[in-house]
Short mmCIF file of C-alpha atoms in Angstrom, two decimals:
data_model
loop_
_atom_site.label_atom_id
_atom_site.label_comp_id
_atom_site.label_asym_id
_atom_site.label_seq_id
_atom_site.Cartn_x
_atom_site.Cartn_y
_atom_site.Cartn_z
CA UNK A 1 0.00 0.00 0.00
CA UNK A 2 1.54 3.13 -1.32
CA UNK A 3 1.45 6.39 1.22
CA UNK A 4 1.68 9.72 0.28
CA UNK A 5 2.47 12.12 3.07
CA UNK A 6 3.05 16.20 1.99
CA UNK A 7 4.79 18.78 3.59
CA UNK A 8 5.85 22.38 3.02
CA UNK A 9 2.28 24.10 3.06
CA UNK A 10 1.85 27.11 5.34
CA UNK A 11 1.34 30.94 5.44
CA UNK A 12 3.17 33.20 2.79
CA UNK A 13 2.39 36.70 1.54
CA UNK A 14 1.68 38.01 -1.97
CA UNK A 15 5.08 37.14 -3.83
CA UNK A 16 6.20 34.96 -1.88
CA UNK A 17 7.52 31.60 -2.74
CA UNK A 18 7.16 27.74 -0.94
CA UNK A 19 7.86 24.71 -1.63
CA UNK A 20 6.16 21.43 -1.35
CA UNK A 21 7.70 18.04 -1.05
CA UNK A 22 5.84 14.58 -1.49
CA UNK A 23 6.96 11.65 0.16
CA UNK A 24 5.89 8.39 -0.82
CA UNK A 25 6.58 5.10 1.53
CA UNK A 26 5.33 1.58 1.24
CA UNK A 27 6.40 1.47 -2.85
CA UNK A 28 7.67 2.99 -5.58
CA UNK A 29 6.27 5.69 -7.67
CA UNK A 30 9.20 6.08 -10.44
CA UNK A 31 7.39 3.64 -12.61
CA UNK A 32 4.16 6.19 -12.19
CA UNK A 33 3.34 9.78 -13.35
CA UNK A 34 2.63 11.95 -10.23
CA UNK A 35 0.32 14.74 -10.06
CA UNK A 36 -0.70 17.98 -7.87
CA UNK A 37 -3.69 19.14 -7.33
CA UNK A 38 -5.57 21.72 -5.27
CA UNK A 39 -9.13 22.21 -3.35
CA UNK A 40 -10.51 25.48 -1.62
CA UNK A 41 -13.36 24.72 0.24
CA UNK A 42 -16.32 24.78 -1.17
CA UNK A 43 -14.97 23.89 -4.81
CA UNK A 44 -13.98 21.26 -6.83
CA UNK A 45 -10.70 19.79 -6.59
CA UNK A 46 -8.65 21.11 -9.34
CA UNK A 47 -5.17 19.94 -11.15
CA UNK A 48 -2.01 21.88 -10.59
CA UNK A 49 0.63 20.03 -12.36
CA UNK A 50 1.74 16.63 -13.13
CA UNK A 51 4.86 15.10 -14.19
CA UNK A 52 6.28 11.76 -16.41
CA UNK A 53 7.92 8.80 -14.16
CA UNK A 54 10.73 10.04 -15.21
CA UNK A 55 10.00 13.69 -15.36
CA UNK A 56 10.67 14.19 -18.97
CA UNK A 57 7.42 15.47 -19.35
CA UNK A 58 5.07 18.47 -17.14
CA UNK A 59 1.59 19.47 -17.48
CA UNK A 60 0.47 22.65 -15.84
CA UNK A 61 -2.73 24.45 -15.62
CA UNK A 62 -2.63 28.16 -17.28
CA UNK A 63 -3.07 29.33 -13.81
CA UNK A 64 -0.38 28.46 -12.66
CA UNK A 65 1.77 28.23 -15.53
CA UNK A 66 5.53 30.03 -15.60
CA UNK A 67 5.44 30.78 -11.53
CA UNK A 68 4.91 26.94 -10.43
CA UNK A 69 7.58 24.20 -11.47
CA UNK A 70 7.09 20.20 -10.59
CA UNK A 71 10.20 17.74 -10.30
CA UNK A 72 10.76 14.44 -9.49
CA UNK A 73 13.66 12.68 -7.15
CA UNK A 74 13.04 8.61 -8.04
CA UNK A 75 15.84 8.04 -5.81
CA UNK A 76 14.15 9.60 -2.86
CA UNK A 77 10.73 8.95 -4.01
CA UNK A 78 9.54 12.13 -3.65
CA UNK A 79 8.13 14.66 -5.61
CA UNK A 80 8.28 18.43 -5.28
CA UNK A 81 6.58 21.42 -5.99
CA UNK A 82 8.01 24.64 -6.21
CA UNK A 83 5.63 27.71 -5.97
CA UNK A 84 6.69 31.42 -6.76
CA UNK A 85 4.75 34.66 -7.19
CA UNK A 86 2.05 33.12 -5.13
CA UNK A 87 -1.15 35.07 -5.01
CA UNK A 88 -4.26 34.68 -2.64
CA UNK A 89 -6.11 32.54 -4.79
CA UNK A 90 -3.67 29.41 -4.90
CA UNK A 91 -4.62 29.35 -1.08
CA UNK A 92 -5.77 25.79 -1.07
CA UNK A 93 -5.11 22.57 0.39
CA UNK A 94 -2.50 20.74 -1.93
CA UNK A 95 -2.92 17.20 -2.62
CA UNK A 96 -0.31 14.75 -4.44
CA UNK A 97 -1.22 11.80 -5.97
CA UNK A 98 0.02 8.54 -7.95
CA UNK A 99 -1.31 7.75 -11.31
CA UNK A 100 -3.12 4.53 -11.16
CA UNK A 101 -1.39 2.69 -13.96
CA UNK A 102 2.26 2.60 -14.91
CA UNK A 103 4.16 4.79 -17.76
CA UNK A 104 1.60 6.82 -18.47
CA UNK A 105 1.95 10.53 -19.48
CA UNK A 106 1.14 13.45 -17.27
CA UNK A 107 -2.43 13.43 -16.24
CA UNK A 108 -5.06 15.86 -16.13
CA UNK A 109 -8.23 14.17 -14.58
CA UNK A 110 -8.24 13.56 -11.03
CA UNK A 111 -9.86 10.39 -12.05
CA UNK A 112 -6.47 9.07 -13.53
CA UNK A 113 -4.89 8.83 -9.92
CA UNK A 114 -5.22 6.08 -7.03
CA UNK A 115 -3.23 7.34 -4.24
CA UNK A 116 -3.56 10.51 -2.46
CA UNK A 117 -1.74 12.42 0.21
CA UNK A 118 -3.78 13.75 3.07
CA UNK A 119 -2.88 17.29 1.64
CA UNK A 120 -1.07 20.36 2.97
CA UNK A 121 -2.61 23.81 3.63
CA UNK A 122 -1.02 27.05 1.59
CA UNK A 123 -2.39 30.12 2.28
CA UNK A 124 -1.12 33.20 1.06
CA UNK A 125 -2.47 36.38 2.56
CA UNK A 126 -2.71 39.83 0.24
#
């Protein structure tokens, strides 16, 4: 049973910059495309980026596009997010998650993923 634990969230101004790590434990994601995605409440979960197994390959929404980068370390299993130019609407929890089927490309849907991370809060205040 893969986990999928996130860290990195918290509070950072307009501008600012964070980054978000995702730690997976109980097997291996290299063989997987991993994904990040976003929910305020009250709203649909939403995709933030996603990346090839062996990160040859990112998808990001326009939103976030140019100020958010994903990147992959097999070797430590985790995968990262780094976040600049934040603004108050990417406050959100931030969710990981693995792609539920092997060498696939960077997902979209939310509906291509089996394991999730119990998400980390960002908030970024204006």
């Amino acid at each position: 049973q893969v986990q999928l634990v996130e860290s990195g969230g918290g509070l950072v101004q307009t501008g600012g910059s964070l980054r978000l790590s995702c730690a997976a434990s109980g097997g291996t994601v290299s063989s997987y495309a991993m994904g990040w995605f976003r929910q305020d409440p009250g709203k649909e979960r939403e995709f933030v980026a996603a990346i090839s197994r062996r990160g040859g390959s990112t998808d990001y929404a326009d939103s976030v596009k140019v100020r958010f980068i994903i990147s992959r370390d097999n070797a430590k299993n985790t995968v990262y997010l780094q976040m600049n130019s934040l603004k108050p609407e990417d406050t959100a929890v931030y969710y990981c998650a693995r792609a539920n089927r092997p060498y696939t490309d960077p997902l979209r849907s939310s509906t291509g993923y089996d394991y999730w991370g119990q998400g980390t809060q960002v908030t970024v205040s204006s």
